[in-house]
Coordinates of C-alpha atoms in Angstrom, one line a residue:
Chain O
M179 CA 15.1 -34.7 -22.7
E180 CA 13.7 -34.2 -19.4
F181 CA 16.4 -31.3 -19.1
L182 CA 15.1 -29.5 -21.7
D183 CA 10.9 -30.4 -20.5
Q184 CA 12.2 -28.6 -17.2
F185 CA 14.2 -25.3 -19.3
T186 CA 11.1 -24.9 -21.3
V187 CA 8.3 -24.9 -18.5
T188 CA 10.5 -22.5 -16.7
T189 CA 10.9 -20.0 -19.8
L190 CA 7.1 -20.3 -19.4
R191 CA 6.9 -19.6 -16.4
S192 CA 8.8 -16.2 -15.8
A193 CA 7.4 -15.2 -19.1
T194 CA 3.8 -15.6 -18.2
P195 CA 3.4 -12.0 -15.6
I196 CA 6.1 -10.2 -18.4
V197 CA 4.1 -11.3 -21.0
I198 CA 1.4 -9.9 -19.9
A199 CA 1.6 -6.9 -18.7
A200 CA 4.1 -6.1 -21.3
V201 CA 1.0 -6.3 -24.3
F202 CA -1.8 -5.1 -22.3
G203 CA 1.2 -1.9 -21.9
L204 CA 0.8 -1.7 -25.4
F205 CA -2.8 -0.2 -24.3
S206 CA -1.1 3.0 -22.6
I207 CA 2.1 2.9 -24.9
R208 CA 0.1 3.4 -28.5
A209 CA -1.8 5.7 -27.1
G210 CA 0.7 8.2 -25.7
I211 CA 1.7 6.8 -22.1
F212 CA 5.2 5.6 -20.9
H213 CA 3.4 3.7 -17.7
L214 CA 6.4 3.6 -15.6
G215 CA 3.4 2.4 -13.4
I216 CA 3.4 -0.6 -15.3
E217 CA 5.4 -2.5 -12.2
G218 CA 4.2 -0.6 -8.7
L219 CA 0.3 -1.9 -10.3
M220 CA 2.2 -5.5 -10.7
L221 CA 2.9 -5.6 -6.4
A222 CA 0.1 -4.2 -5.8
S223 CA -1.9 -6.7 -7.2
A224 CA 0.6 -8.9 -5.9
F225 CA -0.4 -7.9 -2.1
A226 CA -3.9 -8.0 -2.8
A227 CA -4.1 -11.0 -4.7
V228 CA -2.4 -13.2 -1.5
A229 CA -4.0 -11.2 0.8
V230 CA -7.9 -11.8 0.1
G231 CA -7.0 -15.1 -1.3
T232 CA -5.3 -16.0 2.2
A233 CA -8.9 -14.4 3.8
S234 CA -11.4 -15.6 1.6
G235 CA -9.9 -18.7 0.0
S236 CA -10.2 -19.3 -3.3
A237 CA -7.6 -17.7 -5.2
W238 CA -10.1 -16.5 -7.9
I239 CA -11.4 -13.6 -5.9
G240 CA -7.7 -13.6 -5.0
L241 CA -7.4 -13.2 -8.0
A242 CA -10.2 -10.3 -8.9
A243 CA -9.5 -8.3 -6.5
A244 CA -5.8 -7.9 -7.4
I245 CA -8.0 -6.9 -11.2
A246 CA -9.7 -4.3 -8.9
V247 CA -6.9 -2.9 -7.4
A248 CA -5.6 -2.6 -11.2
L249 CA -8.0 -1.1 -11.8
L250 CA -8.0 1.4 -9.3
L251 CA -5.0 2.6 -9.0
S252 CA -4.9 2.9 -12.9
V253 CA -8.4 5.4 -13.0
I254 CA -5.8 7.1 -10.1
Y255 CA -2.8 7.7 -12.3
W256 CA -5.1 8.8 -15.2
F257 CA -6.9 11.0 -12.8
F258 CA -3.6 12.6 -12.6
I259 CA -1.9 12.6 -15.7
D260 CA -5.2 13.7 -17.9
Q261 CA -6.6 16.0 -15.7
L262 CA -4.1 17.3 -13.5
R263 CA -1.7 17.2 -16.7
A264 CA 1.1 15.8 -14.3
D265 CA 4.2 14.4 -15.5
T266 CA 3.6 10.8 -17.0
V267 CA 6.7 10.0 -16.2
I268 CA 7.3 11.5 -12.4
A269 CA 3.6 9.9 -11.5
G270 CA 3.8 6.5 -12.6
L271 CA 7.2 6.9 -11.1
G272 CA 5.0 8.2 -7.9
L273 CA 2.8 5.4 -8.3
T274 CA 5.5 2.6 -8.2
A275 CA 7.3 3.9 -5.2
L276 CA 3.4 5.0 -4.2
C277 CA 2.7 0.7 -4.5
V278 CA 6.1 -0.2 -2.7
G279 CA 5.9 1.9 0.0
G280 CA 2.0 1.3 0.6
T281 CA 2.2 -2.9 0.5
A282 CA 5.6 -3.2 3.4
F283 CA 2.9 -0.6 5.4
A284 CA 0.2 -3.0 4.6
M285 CA 1.7 -5.9 5.1
Q286 CA 2.2 -4.4 8.8
A287 CA -0.5 -2.2 9.5
L288 CA -3.2 -5.0 8.4
F289 CA -0.7 -8.6 9.0
D290 CA 1.6 -7.2 11.5
Q291 CA 4.3 -9.2 9.7
R292 CA 7.4 -7.4 8.1
G293 CA 9.4 -8.4 4.4
Q294 CA 7.5 -11.0 2.9
M295 CA 4.1 -13.2 3.9
A296 CA 3.0 -16.6 3.1
S297 CA 0.0 -17.4 0.6
T298 CA -2.0 -20.0 2.1
V299 CA -3.7 -20.2 -1.6
R300 CA -2.0 -20.5 -5.5
L301 CA -4.0 -20.8 -8.8
P302 CA -5.1 -24.2 -9.7
R303 CA -3.3 -25.9 -12.1
V304 CA -5.1 -27.1 -15.7
I305 CA -3.2 -30.7 -15.9
S306 CA -2.9 -32.6 -12.3
G307 CA -1.5 -35.8 -10.1
V308 CA 0.6 -36.2 -12.5
D309 CA 3.7 -36.7 -11.8
E310 CA 6.8 -38.1 -13.7
G311 CA 7.9 -37.2 -17.6
L312 CA 6.8 -33.8 -19.5
L313 CA 3.3 -34.5 -18.1
S314 CA 4.4 -33.6 -14.4
Y315 CA 6.9 -29.8 -15.5
V316 CA 3.7 -29.3 -17.4
S317 CA 1.0 -30.1 -14.9
E318 CA 3.1 -26.7 -13.0
L319 CA 2.0 -24.5 -14.9
T320 CA -1.0 -22.2 -13.8
V321 CA -3.9 -21.7 -15.6
L322 CA -3.4 -18.2 -15.8
T323 CA -0.1 -20.0 -18.2
W324 CA -2.0 -21.5 -20.4
A325 CA -4.9 -18.5 -20.2
T326 CA -1.6 -16.1 -22.1
P327 CA -2.0 -17.0 -26.2
L328 CA -5.4 -16.2 -26.0
L329 CA -4.9 -12.5 -23.6
I330 CA -2.1 -11.9 -26.1
V331 CA -5.4 -12.6 -28.8
L332 CA -7.7 -10.6 -27.6
A333 CA -4.8 -7.6 -27.0
W334 CA -4.2 -8.2 -30.5
I335 CA -8.0 -8.0 -31.9
V336 CA -8.9 -4.7 -29.6
L337 CA -6.1 -3.4 -30.7
R338 CA -6.2 -4.2 -34.8
R339 CA -9.0 -4.9 -35.8
T340 CA -11.8 -2.6 -33.6
H341 CA -12.9 0.8 -33.6
L342 CA -11.5 1.4 -30.4
G343 CA -7.7 0.2 -31.1
L344 CA -7.8 2.6 -33.6
Q345 CA -8.9 5.4 -31.5
I346 CA -6.1 4.6 -29.1
A347 CA -3.7 5.1 -31.8
A348 CA -5.1 8.0 -33.1
V349 CA -4.6 9.6 -29.5
G350 CA -1.2 8.5 -29.1
D351 CA -0.2 9.2 -33.2
Y352 CA -2.1 12.5 -33.0
P353 CA -3.7 14.2 -30.4
Y354 CA -4.7 16.4 -32.1
G355 CA -6.6 15.2 -34.6
A356 CA -8.0 13.1 -33.1
V357 CA -9.9 15.2 -31.2
A358 CA -10.8 16.6 -34.1
A359 CA -11.8 14.4 -35.9
G360 CA -14.5 14.0 -33.2
V361 CA -12.4 11.3 -30.2
D362 CA -12.4 12.4 -26.3
A363 CA -8.7 11.9 -25.9
S364 CA -9.2 12.5 -22.7
R365 CA -12.1 8.8 -22.9
V366 CA -9.9 7.0 -23.9
R367 CA -6.6 6.9 -22.4
L368 CA -8.7 6.3 -19.4
V369 CA -10.0 2.9 -21.4
A370 CA -6.2 3.0 -22.7
I371 CA -5.3 2.8 -19.5
L372 CA -7.8 0.7 -17.5
L373 CA -7.0 -2.2 -19.5
T374 CA -3.1 -1.8 -18.7
G375 CA -4.5 -1.9 -15.1
F376 CA -6.6 -4.9 -16.0
G377 CA -3.0 -6.8 -18.1
C378 CA -1.4 -5.5 -14.8
G379 CA -3.5 -7.5 -12.2
I380 CA -3.6 -10.7 -13.8
A381 CA 0.2 -10.7 -14.3
G382 CA 0.0 -9.3 -10.5
C383 CA -1.5 -12.1 -8.9
Q384 CA 0.1 -14.9 -11.2
L385 CA 3.8 -13.3 -9.4
A386 CA 2.7 -13.6 -6.4
I387 CA -0.4 -17.0 -6.4
G388 CA 0.8 -18.3 -9.1
D389 CA 4.7 -19.0 -8.8
V390 CA 5.7 -18.4 -5.6
A391 CA 2.6 -18.6 -2.7
G392 CA 3.4 -15.6 -0.6
F393 CA 4.4 -12.2 -1.5
A394 CA 8.0 -10.0 -0.8
E395 CA 8.2 -6.7 -0.4
N396 CA 9.4 -5.5 -4.4
M397 CA 9.1 -9.2 -5.6
T398 CA 8.2 -7.1 -8.7
N399 CA 11.8 -6.5 -8.9
G400 CA 12.6 -4.5 -12.1
R401 CA 9.7 -7.3 -13.8
G402 CA 6.8 -3.5 -14.7
F403 CA 10.4 -2.0 -16.8
F404 CA 11.1 -5.4 -18.6
A405 CA 7.4 -5.2 -19.9
L406 CA 8.2 -2.2 -21.3
A407 CA 11.9 -2.5 -22.3
A408 CA 9.7 -6.0 -24.5
M409 CA 7.1 -3.2 -25.7
L410 CA 10.0 -1.3 -27.7
F411 CA 12.0 -3.7 -28.3
G412 CA 7.9 -5.5 -29.8
G413 CA 8.7 -1.9 -31.6
F414 CA 4.6 -1.8 -30.4
S415 CA 2.3 -4.7 -31.7
A416 CA 0.9 -7.1 -30.1
I417 CA 2.9 -10.0 -31.3
A418 CA 6.0 -9.2 -31.1
T419 CA 6.0 -8.2 -27.6
A420 CA 4.4 -11.2 -27.0
L421 CA 7.6 -12.4 -27.8
A422 CA 9.7 -10.1 -27.0
G423 CA 8.1 -10.8 -23.6
L424 CA 9.3 -14.6 -23.6
F425 CA 12.7 -14.3 -24.2
F426 CA 12.5 -12.4 -21.1
G427 CA 11.3 -16.3 -19.7
F428 CA 14.0 -17.4 -21.4
A429 CA 16.7 -15.5 -20.4
D430 CA 15.4 -16.0 -16.0
A431 CA 15.1 -19.5 -17.0
F432 CA 18.7 -19.5 -18.4
G433 CA 19.3 -18.2 -14.9
I434 CA 18.3 -20.1 -13.3
F435 CA 19.6 -23.0 -14.4
L436 CA 23.5 -21.3 -14.5
Q437 CA 22.7 -21.2 -10.8
L438 CA 21.9 -25.2 -10.4
N439 CA 24.2 -26.2 -12.8
D440 CA 27.4 -24.0 -12.3
R441 CA 30.4 -24.8 -10.8
S442 CA 32.6 -22.4 -11.9
G443 CA 31.9 -20.2 -9.6
L444 CA 30.6 -17.0 -11.1
P445 CA 28.6 -15.0 -8.7
T446 CA 25.1 -15.5 -9.0
Q447 CA 24.8 -11.8 -8.5
F448 CA 26.3 -11.6 -11.8
V449 CA 23.8 -14.2 -13.3
L450 CA 21.3 -12.1 -11.8
M451 CA 22.8 -8.8 -14.1
A452 CA 21.2 -10.6 -16.9
P453 CA 17.9 -10.0 -17.0
F454 CA 18.3 -6.1 -17.1
L455 CA 21.9 -6.4 -19.5
L456 CA 19.6 -7.2 -22.0
T457 CA 17.2 -5.1 -20.9
I458 CA 19.6 -2.4 -22.2
L459 CA 21.0 -4.5 -25.3
I460 CA 17.3 -3.8 -26.3
V461 CA 15.9 -1.1 -25.9
T462 CA 19.9 -0.1 -27.2
I463 CA 18.7 -2.3 -30.2
S464 CA 14.8 -1.1 -31.3
G465 CA 16.6 2.8 -30.3
A466 CA 18.9 1.8 -33.3
I467 CA 16.6 0.5 -35.6
R468 CA 14.0 3.0 -34.9
Q469 CA 16.1 5.7 -35.3
R470 CA 17.1 4.2 -39.1
R471 CA 13.7 4.2 -39.4
D472 CA 13.0 8.2 -38.8
R473 CA 16.2 9.0 -41.1
L474 CA 14.2 6.7 -44.3
Chain S
M252 CA 3.9 33.8 -12.2
N253 CA 5.7 35.7 -9.8
R254 CA 7.8 34.4 -7.7
V255 CA 5.1 34.0 -5.1
G256 CA 3.0 32.4 -7.2
Q257 CA 5.5 29.6 -7.9
G258 CA 6.7 29.2 -4.9
A259 CA 3.2 28.8 -4.2
A260 CA 2.2 26.6 -7.4
A261 CA 5.8 24.3 -5.6
I262 CA 3.4 24.5 -2.0
L263 CA 0.5 23.7 -3.2
P264 CA 0.9 20.2 -3.8
I265 CA 2.7 19.0 -1.5
G266 CA 0.7 20.3 0.5
I267 CA -2.2 18.7 -1.1
A268 CA 0.0 15.3 -0.6
V269 CA 0.9 15.6 2.6
A270 CA -3.0 17.3 3.4
T271 CA -3.8 13.1 2.1
C272 CA -1.7 11.2 3.6
M273 CA -2.3 12.1 6.9
L274 CA -5.8 11.7 6.2
L275 CA -4.9 8.0 5.0
F276 CA -3.4 7.3 8.6
A277 CA -5.7 8.9 10.3
L278 CA -8.2 6.3 8.1
A279 CA -6.5 3.8 9.3
G280 CA -6.6 4.5 12.9
Y281 CA -2.8 5.8 13.6
D282 CA -3.0 8.7 16.2
I283 CA -1.3 11.6 13.5
I284 CA -0.8 13.7 16.3
S285 CA 2.5 11.8 17.5
V286 CA 3.6 10.7 14.0
I287 CA 3.5 15.0 12.7
L288 CA 5.0 14.9 16.1
G289 CA 7.9 12.3 15.6
V290 CA 8.1 13.5 12.1
T291 CA 9.3 17.2 13.2
E292 CA 11.2 15.7 16.7
G293 CA 13.1 13.5 14.1
A294 CA 13.7 15.6 11.7
L295 CA 14.0 19.1 13.6
T296 CA 13.7 19.5 17.4
G297 CA 14.6 16.1 18.6
F298 CA 18.9 15.8 19.4
G299 CA 20.8 15.5 16.9
S300 CA 17.6 15.7 14.5
F301 CA 18.7 17.9 12.2
Q302 CA 22.7 17.3 11.8
Q303 CA 20.7 13.8 10.9
T304 CA 18.7 16.6 8.4
L305 CA 21.3 17.7 7.1
R306 CA 23.3 14.6 7.1
W307 CA 20.2 12.6 4.6
A308 CA 20.4 16.4 2.9
M309 CA 23.5 16.2 1.5
P310 CA 22.8 13.0 -1.0
L311 CA 19.2 14.3 -1.7
L312 CA 21.2 17.5 -3.0
L313 CA 24.0 16.7 -5.3
I314 CA 22.0 14.4 -6.8
A315 CA 19.1 15.7 -7.8
L316 CA 21.7 19.3 -9.0
G317 CA 23.4 16.5 -11.3
F318 CA 19.8 15.4 -12.4
L319 CA 18.8 19.7 -12.8
F320 CA 21.6 19.5 -15.4
C321 CA 20.0 16.8 -17.4
L322 CA 16.7 17.5 -17.4
R323 CA 17.3 21.3 -18.5
A324 CA 18.6 18.9 -21.5
G325 CA 15.9 17.8 -21.5
E326 CA 17.4 14.5 -20.7
F327 CA 15.5 12.2 -18.5
N328 CA 18.9 10.7 -15.8
I329 CA 17.2 8.8 -13.6
G330 CA 19.9 6.5 -12.5
G331 CA 22.0 9.0 -10.0
Q332 CA 20.8 5.9 -7.8
G333 CA 23.2 3.9 -9.5
Q334 CA 25.2 6.3 -10.9
M335 CA 26.1 7.0 -6.6
M336 CA 26.0 3.5 -5.4
M337 CA 29.1 3.3 -8.5
G338 CA 30.7 6.8 -6.4
G339 CA 30.4 4.6 -3.1
L340 CA 32.2 1.7 -4.8
G341 CA 35.2 4.1 -6.4
S342 CA 35.6 6.1 -2.9
V343 CA 35.7 2.5 -1.1
A344 CA 37.9 1.1 -3.8
V345 CA 41.0 3.5 -3.4
A346 CA 40.9 3.8 0.1
L347 CA 41.2 0.4 1.3
L348 CA 43.3 0.1 -1.4
F349 CA 45.5 2.5 -2.0
P350 CA 47.4 3.3 1.4
G351 CA 49.1 7.0 0.8
P352 CA 49.4 9.5 2.1
V353 CA 45.8 10.5 3.7
W354 CA 47.0 13.4 1.6
I355 CA 46.9 12.2 -1.8
A356 CA 44.9 9.4 -0.6
M357 CA 41.2 11.2 -0.3
P358 CA 41.2 14.2 -2.3
T359 CA 42.2 10.5 -4.9
A360 CA 39.0 8.3 -3.1
L361 CA 36.9 11.0 -4.4
L362 CA 37.6 12.1 -7.7
A363 CA 37.5 8.3 -8.6
G364 CA 34.2 8.5 -7.2
M365 CA 33.1 10.8 -9.2
L366 CA 34.7 8.7 -11.8
C367 CA 32.4 6.0 -11.1
G368 CA 29.8 8.1 -11.6
L369 CA 30.8 9.9 -13.8
I370 CA 31.6 6.9 -16.9
W371 CA 27.7 4.6 -15.7
S372 CA 26.2 8.2 -16.4
G373 CA 28.2 9.0 -19.5
F374 CA 27.5 5.5 -20.5
A375 CA 23.8 5.5 -20.6
G376 CA 24.1 9.2 -22.2
F377 CA 26.0 7.5 -25.0
L378 CA 23.7 4.6 -25.6
K379 CA 21.0 7.9 -25.6
V380 CA 23.2 9.5 -28.2
R381 CA 24.8 7.6 -30.4
Y382 CA 21.4 4.7 -30.7
H383 CA 18.8 6.4 -29.2
A384 CA 18.1 4.4 -26.5
D385 CA 15.7 5.3 -24.5
E386 CA 17.3 6.7 -21.5
V387 CA 14.4 5.8 -18.4
I388 CA 14.6 2.9 -18.9
V389 CA 18.9 2.7 -19.4
T390 CA 19.1 4.2 -17.1
L391 CA 16.4 2.4 -14.1
M392 CA 18.7 -0.6 -15.2
L393 CA 21.7 0.5 -14.9
N394 CA 19.9 1.3 -11.0
F395 CA 19.9 -2.8 -10.6
I396 CA 22.9 -3.0 -12.3
A397 CA 24.6 -1.2 -10.2
V398 CA 23.0 -2.1 -7.1
L399 CA 24.2 -6.1 -7.5
L400 CA 27.9 -4.7 -8.3
V401 CA 28.2 -3.2 -5.2
S402 CA 26.2 -6.7 -3.4
W403 CA 29.0 -8.7 -4.8
V404 CA 31.5 -6.3 -4.0
T405 CA 30.3 -6.2 -0.4
T406 CA 30.3 -9.9 0.0
G407 CA 33.2 -11.2 -2.6
P408 CA 35.9 -9.0 -2.9
L409 CA 36.0 -6.2 0.4
K410 CA 34.0 -8.2 1.5
D411 CA 34.3 -7.0 5.7
P412 CA 34.9 -10.4 7.2
A413 CA 34.4 -9.1 10.6
V414 CA 30.5 -8.4 9.4
R415 CA 27.4 -11.1 9.8
G416 CA 24.0 -11.8 9.0
E417 CA 22.0 -9.9 6.5
T418 CA 24.0 -7.5 5.9
A419 CA 27.0 -7.7 4.2
S420 CA 29.4 -4.2 3.6
T421 CA 33.3 -3.3 3.4
P422 CA 35.5 -2.8 6.3
K423 CA 35.8 0.6 7.6
I424 CA 37.8 3.0 5.4
D425 CA 41.2 4.1 7.6
S426 CA 39.3 6.8 9.8
A427 CA 42.1 9.3 9.0
L428 CA 40.2 9.3 5.6
R429 CA 37.2 9.7 6.5
L430 CA 35.6 13.1 6.2
G431 CA 33.8 13.0 8.9
G432 CA 32.3 11.3 12.5
S433 CA 29.2 8.5 12.0
D434 CA 26.9 11.9 13.3
G435 CA 26.8 12.4 9.4
I436 CA 28.3 16.3 9.2
S437 CA 31.8 17.9 9.5
P438 CA 32.6 21.4 8.4
T439 CA 35.0 19.8 5.7
L440 CA 32.1 18.5 4.3
L441 CA 29.3 20.9 4.6
I442 CA 32.7 23.2 3.0
L443 CA 32.8 21.4 0.1
V444 CA 28.5 20.5 -0.7
G445 CA 28.9 23.9 -0.3
L446 CA 31.8 24.9 -3.2
A447 CA 29.1 21.5 -5.1
I448 CA 26.5 23.9 -4.9
L449 CA 28.6 27.2 -5.8
A450 CA 30.0 25.1 -8.8
A451 CA 26.0 24.0 -10.1
W452 CA 24.9 27.4 -9.5
V453 CA 27.5 28.9 -11.8
I454 CA 27.6 25.8 -14.6
A455 CA 23.7 26.3 -14.5
E456 CA 22.6 29.9 -13.9
R457 CA 25.5 32.2 -15.3
S458 CA 27.8 29.8 -18.2
R459 CA 27.8 29.7 -21.5
M460 CA 26.5 25.5 -21.4
G461 CA 24.0 26.1 -19.4
V462 CA 22.9 28.6 -21.5
Q463 CA 23.1 26.5 -24.6
L464 CA 21.4 22.7 -22.7
R465 CA 18.3 25.0 -21.1
Y466 CA 18.2 25.8 -25.3
V467 CA 19.9 22.0 -26.0
G468 CA 16.3 21.2 -23.7
K469 CA 13.6 23.5 -24.4
A470 CA 14.2 23.9 -28.3
P471 CA 16.4 20.4 -29.4
Q472 CA 16.0 21.4 -33.5
A473 CA 16.3 26.1 -33.5
A474 CA 19.7 25.2 -30.9
R475 CA 20.7 22.8 -34.5
W476 CA 20.1 25.1 -36.4
Q477 CA 21.3 27.8 -34.0
G478 CA 24.6 25.9 -35.1
M479 CA 24.7 24.0 -31.3
A480 CA 25.9 20.9 -30.9
V481 CA 23.2 19.3 -29.5
R482 CA 24.3 15.4 -28.8
R483 CA 27.5 16.4 -28.0
L484 CA 26.0 19.1 -25.4
K485 CA 23.3 17.1 -23.5
F486 CA 26.1 13.9 -23.3
Q487 CA 28.3 16.5 -21.3
A488 CA 24.5 17.4 -19.4
Y489 CA 24.8 13.6 -18.9
L490 CA 28.1 13.6 -17.3
L491 CA 27.8 16.1 -15.4
A492 CA 25.1 14.2 -13.1
G493 CA 26.8 11.2 -13.4
T494 CA 30.0 13.0 -11.2
F495 CA 27.1 15.3 -8.6
A496 CA 25.9 11.5 -7.8
G497 CA 28.8 10.1 -7.5
L498 CA 30.5 12.5 -5.6
A499 CA 27.1 12.5 -3.2
G500 CA 29.0 8.3 -2.7
A501 CA 31.9 9.2 -2.2
F502 CA 30.4 11.3 0.4
E503 CA 28.8 9.0 2.2
V504 CA 31.5 6.2 2.6
L505 CA 33.8 9.3 3.6
G506 CA 31.3 10.7 4.9
P507 CA 28.0 9.1 7.1
N508 CA 29.0 5.7 6.8
G509 CA 32.9 4.9 6.6
R510 CA 32.2 1.9 4.6
L511 CA 30.1 0.2 1.5
V512 CA 27.4 -1.3 2.4
T513 CA 25.0 -3.3 0.8
G514 CA 21.4 -1.4 0.2
A515 CA 21.9 0.8 2.6
T516 CA 19.8 3.8 0.9
P517 CA 17.8 2.3 -1.6
T518 CA 15.5 4.9 -2.5
I519 CA 17.2 8.1 -2.5
G520 CA 17.8 8.1 -6.4
F521 CA 13.7 8.4 -6.6
T522 CA 13.6 11.2 -3.6
A523 CA 16.4 13.1 -5.5
I524 CA 14.0 13.3 -8.9
V525 CA 11.4 14.9 -6.6
V526 CA 13.4 17.0 -4.8
T527 CA 14.4 19.0 -8.4
I528 CA 11.1 18.9 -9.7
V529 CA 9.8 20.5 -6.5
G530 CA 12.6 22.5 -6.1
L531 CA 11.6 23.6 -9.7
S532 CA 14.4 23.4 -11.6
R533 CA 16.6 26.2 -9.8
V534 CA 19.4 25.2 -7.2
P535 CA 18.0 27.7 -4.6
G536 CA 14.4 26.2 -4.3
I537 CA 16.4 22.5 -4.5
V538 CA 18.7 23.2 -1.8
I539 CA 16.1 24.3 0.3
A540 CA 13.6 21.0 -1.6
A541 CA 16.8 19.1 0.2
I542 CA 17.1 19.7 3.4
F543 CA 12.8 19.5 3.7
F544 CA 13.7 15.8 2.0
G545 CA 16.2 14.9 4.1
G546 CA 14.0 15.8 7.3
L547 CA 11.5 13.2 5.9
Q548 CA 14.7 11.0 6.0
A549 CA 15.6 11.3 8.8
A550 CA 12.1 11.2 10.6
I551 CA 11.7 7.3 8.5
L552 CA 14.9 6.9 10.9
F553 CA 13.0 8.1 14.5
L554 CA 9.7 7.6 13.4
P555 CA 9.6 3.5 15.0
I556 CA 10.8 4.5 18.6
V557 CA 7.6 7.3 19.2
S558 CA 5.2 6.0 16.8
D559 CA 3.7 3.6 15.6
L560 CA 3.0 4.0 12.5
P561 CA 5.4 1.8 10.0
S562 CA 8.5 3.7 8.9
S563 CA 7.5 2.8 5.3
G564 CA 4.5 5.1 5.9
I565 CA 7.1 7.3 4.9
K566 CA 7.4 5.7 1.8
I567 CA 3.9 6.5 1.3
L568 CA 4.2 9.9 2.2
E569 CA 6.8 10.9 -0.9
G570 CA 5.5 8.7 -3.1
M571 CA 2.4 10.9 -2.3
I572 CA 4.1 13.9 -3.2
A573 CA 5.9 12.7 -6.4
L574 CA 2.4 12.1 -7.6
F575 CA 1.2 15.3 -7.3
V576 CA 4.2 17.3 -7.8
T577 CA 3.3 17.7 -11.7
A578 CA 0.2 17.9 -10.7
E579 CA -1.7 20.7 -12.4
F580 CA -3.9 22.0 -9.5
L581 CA -4.1 26.2 -10.4
R582 CA -3.8 25.8 -14.1
H583 CA -7.0 23.3 -13.7
W584 CA -9.0 25.0 -12.0
R585 CA -8.1 28.3 -13.7
Q586 CA -9.0 27.2 -16.8
R587 CA -12.5 26.4 -16.1

């Protein structure tokens, strides 16, 4: 049982940033924006959480800074793809590259550190002070992991039960119709991208001062792209996307388990490949399903 | 728009991106003049600098030319990085494991590199045309997997026992197999790259297939009605892209590097995409853009010597250019 408890908790911990980024990424993808900047937004927020959190001594201020940075970068991204009609994919990749370079640059310029830096603050735990049994594992979960179900429900409500959600879907599915019906498409895209940025801010913060208490260059390591795969696999529905994100957490936990317990001499690189292979599989399956549905 | 207008439209976003970056550096308290002088020296005027620029322009150019075919066919194959690394892997494996006369081993190593790149890209193409798997995500993931494969090979099967510390690499290949010294370029390499440019130009601009690819990318439905095998053409574009990127990897191994190193050029594939776009998706434009970005790459390695600006500053510049490059400043202003 102890093993199972540990495994479950590791799954939840690894899944948290991916699930949050994926569920909030839905706002962009529903609005018709294939947002490859998610990876970069998460990275920039992770850095902001560590930098501001450490400077202020408060994890909450770190979280606020992470969200603020992600929102700011989101506005820039919106300006380019909406106002200047830049290609969403190339601008998204550019944004991510900018964040990879920018965080490395800021780390060296502001803190004179290279490669990585530690954080003195961590997000608070909901349950603490327990040393044994199931609760000792559960006490590793940060407040953001506990808040994740709430965030998922929130995203679902906005997407499915509000006027805004309807407008976002309209702009994504049939932009000319939406504009003809009097929807300000630019404004709706801005709100959608900002909501995605909000989620990326939380996800990045969880990654940096939730799990490991530190920032490392390129620490997101593809998680933003996993989030995109989760959205595709989840068929753009909030609940299914969250479950797909959870599956990535499971794969991650499984990889950690193999690295710790495998004696067969399987090289670690092959274990680390698992989430990437899983993403390819997921994207292929969801593509095939969509293809079949379109044909009918 | 006429040619001059097109050129201006291509240069304008870069100019604005560079200006924005310089402004940021100035605000961060760096001496812009010394940065600009440093970049110029590292890319152009310094001793051996222009050689370094050409050395880095080569892989960028080859990957960008490959990407061009997919872009023409409307496929966003951003896996050039992984395809190049797999090309290097194939090439180094042949060079190290199959000793033979040079005149057999060297072409075999080159072909092996191209073949590995082709397979890596063809896999993504197969998943796309057969199962509609999103090619952006698939090729991105294949990049990550290629990095891990190279890391495994350089720390496992083909590990150089003499190398210690953080960077893992294979042993050096036999110097008789090298196409160029460690300074990066040689007449042989330049001629081979020239042939590759010519081949790309002929295929893209002067062949039936090039016309068809463009048609397929612009109007897939109409192409289908014309009786073109749209899926096969798209798949062929992937194969071409992989072949060119694989060749870039083979050149890295047989040319400047002489071995396969983990984490040697982690962002070259991304930069190559920007090269294609900046080069207006045309072969001559891509050659010019590749030399420009090759210069930036050379400057990254040189800059720390002359300026206190961290070399990640140049990466910011590249990201900034990618963000700006497809923005339609002119059109936007004309609309008003």
